[in-house]
Coordinates of C-alpha atoms in Angstrom, one line a residue:
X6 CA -8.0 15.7 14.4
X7 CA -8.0 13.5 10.9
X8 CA -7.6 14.7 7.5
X9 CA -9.2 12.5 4.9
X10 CA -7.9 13.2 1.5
X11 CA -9.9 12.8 -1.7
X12 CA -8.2 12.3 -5.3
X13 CA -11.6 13.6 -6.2
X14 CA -15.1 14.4 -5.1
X15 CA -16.8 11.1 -5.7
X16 CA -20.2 11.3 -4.1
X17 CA -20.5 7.8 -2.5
X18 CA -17.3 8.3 -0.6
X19 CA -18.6 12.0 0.4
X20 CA -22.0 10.9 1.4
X21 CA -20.7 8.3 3.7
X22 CA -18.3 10.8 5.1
X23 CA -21.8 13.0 5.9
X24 CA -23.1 10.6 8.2
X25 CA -20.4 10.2 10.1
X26 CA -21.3 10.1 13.8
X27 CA -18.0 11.8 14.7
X28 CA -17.4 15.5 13.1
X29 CA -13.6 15.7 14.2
X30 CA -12.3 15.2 10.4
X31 CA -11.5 17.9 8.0
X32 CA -11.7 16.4 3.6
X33 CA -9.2 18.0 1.7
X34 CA -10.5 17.9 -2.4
X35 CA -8.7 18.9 -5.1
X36 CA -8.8 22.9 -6.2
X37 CA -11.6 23.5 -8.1
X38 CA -13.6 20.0 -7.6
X39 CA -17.8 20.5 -8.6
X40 CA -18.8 17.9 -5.9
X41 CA -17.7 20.7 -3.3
X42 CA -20.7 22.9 -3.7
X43 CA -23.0 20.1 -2.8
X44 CA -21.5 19.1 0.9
X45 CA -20.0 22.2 1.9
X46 CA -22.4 22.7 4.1
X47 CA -22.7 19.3 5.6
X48 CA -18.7 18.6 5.6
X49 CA -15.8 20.9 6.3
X50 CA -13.7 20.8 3.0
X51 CA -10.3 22.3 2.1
X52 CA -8.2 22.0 -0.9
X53 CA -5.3 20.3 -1.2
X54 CA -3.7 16.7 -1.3
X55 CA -1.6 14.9 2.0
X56 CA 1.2 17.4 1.6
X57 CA -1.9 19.7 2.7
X58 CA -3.3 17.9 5.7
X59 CA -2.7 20.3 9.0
X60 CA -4.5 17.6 11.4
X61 CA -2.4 15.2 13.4
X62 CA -3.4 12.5 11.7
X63 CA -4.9 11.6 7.7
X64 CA -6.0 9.0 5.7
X65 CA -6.3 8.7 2.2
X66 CA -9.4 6.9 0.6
X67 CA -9.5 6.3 -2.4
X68 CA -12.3 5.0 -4.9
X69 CA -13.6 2.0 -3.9
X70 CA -13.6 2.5 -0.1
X71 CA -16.7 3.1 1.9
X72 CA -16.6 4.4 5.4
X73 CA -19.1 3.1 7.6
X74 CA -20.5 5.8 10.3
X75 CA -18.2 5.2 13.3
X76 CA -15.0 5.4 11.0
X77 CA -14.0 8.3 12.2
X78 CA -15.1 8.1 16.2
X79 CA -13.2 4.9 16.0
X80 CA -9.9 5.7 14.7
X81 CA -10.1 8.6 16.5
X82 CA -10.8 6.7 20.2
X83 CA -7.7 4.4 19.0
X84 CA -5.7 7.2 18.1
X85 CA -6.3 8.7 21.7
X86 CA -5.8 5.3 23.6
X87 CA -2.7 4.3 21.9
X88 CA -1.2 7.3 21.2
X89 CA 2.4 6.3 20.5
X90 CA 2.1 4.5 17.1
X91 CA 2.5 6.3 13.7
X92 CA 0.2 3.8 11.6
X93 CA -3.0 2.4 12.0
X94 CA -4.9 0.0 10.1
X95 CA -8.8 -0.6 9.6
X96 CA -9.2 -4.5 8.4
X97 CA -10.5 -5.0 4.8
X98 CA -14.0 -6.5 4.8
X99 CA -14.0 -10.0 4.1
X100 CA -10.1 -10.2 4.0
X101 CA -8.0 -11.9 6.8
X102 CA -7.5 -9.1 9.7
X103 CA -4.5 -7.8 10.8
X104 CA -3.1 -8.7 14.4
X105 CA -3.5 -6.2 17.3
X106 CA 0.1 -5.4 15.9
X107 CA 2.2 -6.0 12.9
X108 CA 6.0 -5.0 12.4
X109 CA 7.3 -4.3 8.8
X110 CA 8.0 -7.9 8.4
X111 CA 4.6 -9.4 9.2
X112 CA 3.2 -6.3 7.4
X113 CA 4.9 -7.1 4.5
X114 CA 4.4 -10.9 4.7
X115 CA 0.1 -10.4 5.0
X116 CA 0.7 -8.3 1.8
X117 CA 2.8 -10.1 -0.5
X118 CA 3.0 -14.2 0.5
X119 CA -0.8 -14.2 1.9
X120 CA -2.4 -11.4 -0.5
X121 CA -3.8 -10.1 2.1
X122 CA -6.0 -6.7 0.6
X123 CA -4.7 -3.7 2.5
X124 CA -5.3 -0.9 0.1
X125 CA -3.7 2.7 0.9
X126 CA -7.4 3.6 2.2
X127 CA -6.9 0.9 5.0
X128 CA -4.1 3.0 6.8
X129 CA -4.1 5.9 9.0
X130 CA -1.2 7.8 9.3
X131 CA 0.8 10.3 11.7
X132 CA 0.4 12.9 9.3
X133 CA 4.0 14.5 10.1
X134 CA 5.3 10.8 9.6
X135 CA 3.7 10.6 6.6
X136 CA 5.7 13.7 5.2
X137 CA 8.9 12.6 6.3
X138 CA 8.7 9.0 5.5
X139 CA 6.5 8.9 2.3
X140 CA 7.6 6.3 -1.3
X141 CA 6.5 7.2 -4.5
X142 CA 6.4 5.2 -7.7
X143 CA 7.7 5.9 -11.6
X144 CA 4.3 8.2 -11.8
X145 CA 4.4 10.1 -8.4
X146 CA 1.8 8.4 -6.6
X147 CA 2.4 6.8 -3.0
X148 CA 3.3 3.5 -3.3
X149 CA 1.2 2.3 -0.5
X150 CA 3.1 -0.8 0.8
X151 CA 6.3 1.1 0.6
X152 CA 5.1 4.3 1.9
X153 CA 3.3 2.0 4.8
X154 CA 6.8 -0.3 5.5
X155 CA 8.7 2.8 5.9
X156 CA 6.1 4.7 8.4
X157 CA 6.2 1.8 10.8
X158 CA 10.3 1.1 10.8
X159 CA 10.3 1.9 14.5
X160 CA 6.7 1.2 15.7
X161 CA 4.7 -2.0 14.8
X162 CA 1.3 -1.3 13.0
X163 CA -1.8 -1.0 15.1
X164 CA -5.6 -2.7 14.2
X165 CA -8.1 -0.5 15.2
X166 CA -10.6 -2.3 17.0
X167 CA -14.4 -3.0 15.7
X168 CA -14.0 -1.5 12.5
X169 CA -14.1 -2.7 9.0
X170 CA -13.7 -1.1 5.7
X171 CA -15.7 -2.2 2.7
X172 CA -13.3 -2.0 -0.2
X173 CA -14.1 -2.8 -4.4
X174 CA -10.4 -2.6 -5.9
X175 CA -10.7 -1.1 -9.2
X176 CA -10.6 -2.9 -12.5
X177 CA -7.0 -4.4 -13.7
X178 CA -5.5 -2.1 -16.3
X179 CA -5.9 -3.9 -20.0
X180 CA -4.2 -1.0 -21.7
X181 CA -0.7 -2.8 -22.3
X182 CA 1.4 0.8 -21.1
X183 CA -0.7 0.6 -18.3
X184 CA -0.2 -2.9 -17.9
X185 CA 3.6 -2.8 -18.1
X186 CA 3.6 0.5 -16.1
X187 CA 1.8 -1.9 -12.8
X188 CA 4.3 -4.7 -13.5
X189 CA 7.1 -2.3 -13.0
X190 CA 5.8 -0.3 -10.1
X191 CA 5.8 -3.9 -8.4
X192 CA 9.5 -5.1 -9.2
X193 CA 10.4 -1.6 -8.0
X194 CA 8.6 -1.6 -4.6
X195 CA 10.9 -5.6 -4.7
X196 CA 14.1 -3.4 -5.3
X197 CA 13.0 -1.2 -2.7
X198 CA 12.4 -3.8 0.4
X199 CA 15.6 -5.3 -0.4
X200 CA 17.5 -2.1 0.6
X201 CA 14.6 -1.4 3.4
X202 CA 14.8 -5.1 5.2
X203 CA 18.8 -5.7 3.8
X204 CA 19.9 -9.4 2.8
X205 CA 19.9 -10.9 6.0
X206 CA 16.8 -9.5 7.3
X207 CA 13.9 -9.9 4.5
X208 CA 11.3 -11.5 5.4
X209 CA 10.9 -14.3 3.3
X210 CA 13.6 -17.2 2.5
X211 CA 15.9 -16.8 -0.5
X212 CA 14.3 -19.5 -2.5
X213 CA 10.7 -17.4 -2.0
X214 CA 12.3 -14.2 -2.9
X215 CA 13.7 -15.1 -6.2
X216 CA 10.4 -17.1 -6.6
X217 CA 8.5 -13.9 -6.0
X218 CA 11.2 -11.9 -8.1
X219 CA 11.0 -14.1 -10.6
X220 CA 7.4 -14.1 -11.5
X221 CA 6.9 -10.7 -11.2
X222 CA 9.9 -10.5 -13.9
X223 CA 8.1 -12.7 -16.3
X224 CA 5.0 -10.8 -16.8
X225 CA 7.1 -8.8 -18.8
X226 CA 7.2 -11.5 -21.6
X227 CA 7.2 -11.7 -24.6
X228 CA 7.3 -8.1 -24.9
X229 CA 11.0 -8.4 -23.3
X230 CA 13.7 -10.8 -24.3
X231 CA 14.6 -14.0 -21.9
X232 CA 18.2 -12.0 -21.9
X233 CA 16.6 -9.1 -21.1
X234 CA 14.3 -10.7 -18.8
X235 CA 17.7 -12.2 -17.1
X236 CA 19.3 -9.4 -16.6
X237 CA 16.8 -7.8 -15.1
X238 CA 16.8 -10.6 -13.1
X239 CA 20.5 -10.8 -12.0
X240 CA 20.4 -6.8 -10.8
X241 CA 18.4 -7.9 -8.0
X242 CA 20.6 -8.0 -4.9
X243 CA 19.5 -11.3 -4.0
X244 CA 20.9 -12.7 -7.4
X245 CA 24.1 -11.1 -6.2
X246 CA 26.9 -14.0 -5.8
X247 CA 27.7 -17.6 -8.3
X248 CA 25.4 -19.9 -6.7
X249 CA 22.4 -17.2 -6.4
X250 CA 22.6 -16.2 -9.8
X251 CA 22.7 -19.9 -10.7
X252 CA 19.2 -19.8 -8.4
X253 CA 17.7 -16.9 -9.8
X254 CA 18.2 -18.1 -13.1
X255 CA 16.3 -21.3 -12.4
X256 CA 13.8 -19.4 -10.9
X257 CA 13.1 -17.3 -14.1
X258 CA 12.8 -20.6 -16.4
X259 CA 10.4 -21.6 -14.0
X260 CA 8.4 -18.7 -14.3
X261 CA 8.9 -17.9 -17.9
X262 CA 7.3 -21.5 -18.4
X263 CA 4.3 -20.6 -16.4
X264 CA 4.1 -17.7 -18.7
X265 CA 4.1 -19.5 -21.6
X266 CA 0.8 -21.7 -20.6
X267 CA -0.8 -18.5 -19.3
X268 CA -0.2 -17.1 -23.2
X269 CA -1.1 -20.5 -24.8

């Protein structure tokens, strides 16, 4: 019934997925993974990634997530009692929860204005949906708010009940390609909900967008020009028009002087 993908065989991740209470889940590893040969006979493993999955529904945990017992038996009980939904989400431990249900906007909004964590691992998707509907970044990984945004165009989100996930995010890249590489997956996934939610329909005012925009942009100083910087800016479809471009480039001053302190 679920198929929980693995990027890799990380033993606190498998042994929680051992004493699960529910066996109705299938782990897909990677070809080849060592950790196999030591819970192949307590788990039923495949190979493959999410392209892979042949049960109705999957999840993808990541490292950092750990499953309590009843993950599975609940998300699987949701699943049955609310059939008609095509993503599901497990609140983050410790975070602010999710509503019984949550459109793209209020999905979106949770993410981005409150910071709300809601890692990839914290969704559960229709694994046919998934397929159809998935985003991927620069590198070919999911980008997990887009990927989640466009699964739930036509049905809201749903919380499963009762369950929490304990999540440690991994450490902030230092390296400064890898650094650039996160800044830029971010102003994409921006570029993307433009087009997703459309001008008149994002979910946050036009002075908060180009806020948001805008300090997003400047992370990528001094390493980029201000002219660079504000042109970058300006391409954004929210810049688009005399007076907005007039806002967005107020905006970016703004930021680029909060930069400045941040590098002082």
């Amino acid at each position: 019934m679920l198929g929980i993908v693995l990027h890799k065989g990380d033993d606190k991740l498998l042994g929680a997925l051992a004493l699960q209470k529910c066996s109705d889940f299938t782990v897909y590893l990677p070809q080849g993974d060592p950790a196999q040969a030591d819970y192949e006979a307590r788990l039923t493993i495949r190979h493959g990634d999410w392209r892979d999955v042949g049960e109705p529904l999957l999840c993808v945990l990541e490292e950092g997530a750990l499953p309590d017992a009843k993950f599975v038996s609940r998300i699987l009980r949701m699943a049955r009692r609310h059939p008609d939904f095509d993503v599901y989400h497990v609140n983050v431990k410790g975070e602010k929860a999710f509503p019984r249900k949550a459109d793209a906007k209020k999905v979106f909004r949770l993410a981005i204005s409150e910071n709300v964590t809601a890692p990839l691992s914290s969704f559960i998707f229709r694994s046919e949906k998934l397929r159809e509907r998935a985003v991927f970044q620069a590198d070919g990984d999911l980008q997990p708010l887009s990927t989640v945004l466009n699964c739930a165009r036509e049905r809201p989100v749903r919380k499963v009940w009762c369950l929490e996930l304990e999540w440690s995010p991994a450490a902030a890249p230092s390296d400064p390609v890898a650094v650039e590489a996160a800044i830029r997956d971010r102003i994409d996934l921006f570029r993307w909900t433009e087009s997703f939610f459309g001008d008149d329909d994002y979910p946050l005012s036009v002075g908060d967008q180009l806020d948001l925009f805008a300090d997003e942009v400047a992370k990528l100083y001094p390493s980029y020009t201000e002219d660079d910087l504000k042109e970058m800016m300006e391409s954004f479809q929210v810049s688009q028009g005399t007076i907005r471009k007039l806002r967005a480039s107020a905006a970016l001053r703004s930021a680029l002087k909060e930069r400045e302190k941040q590098l002082a």
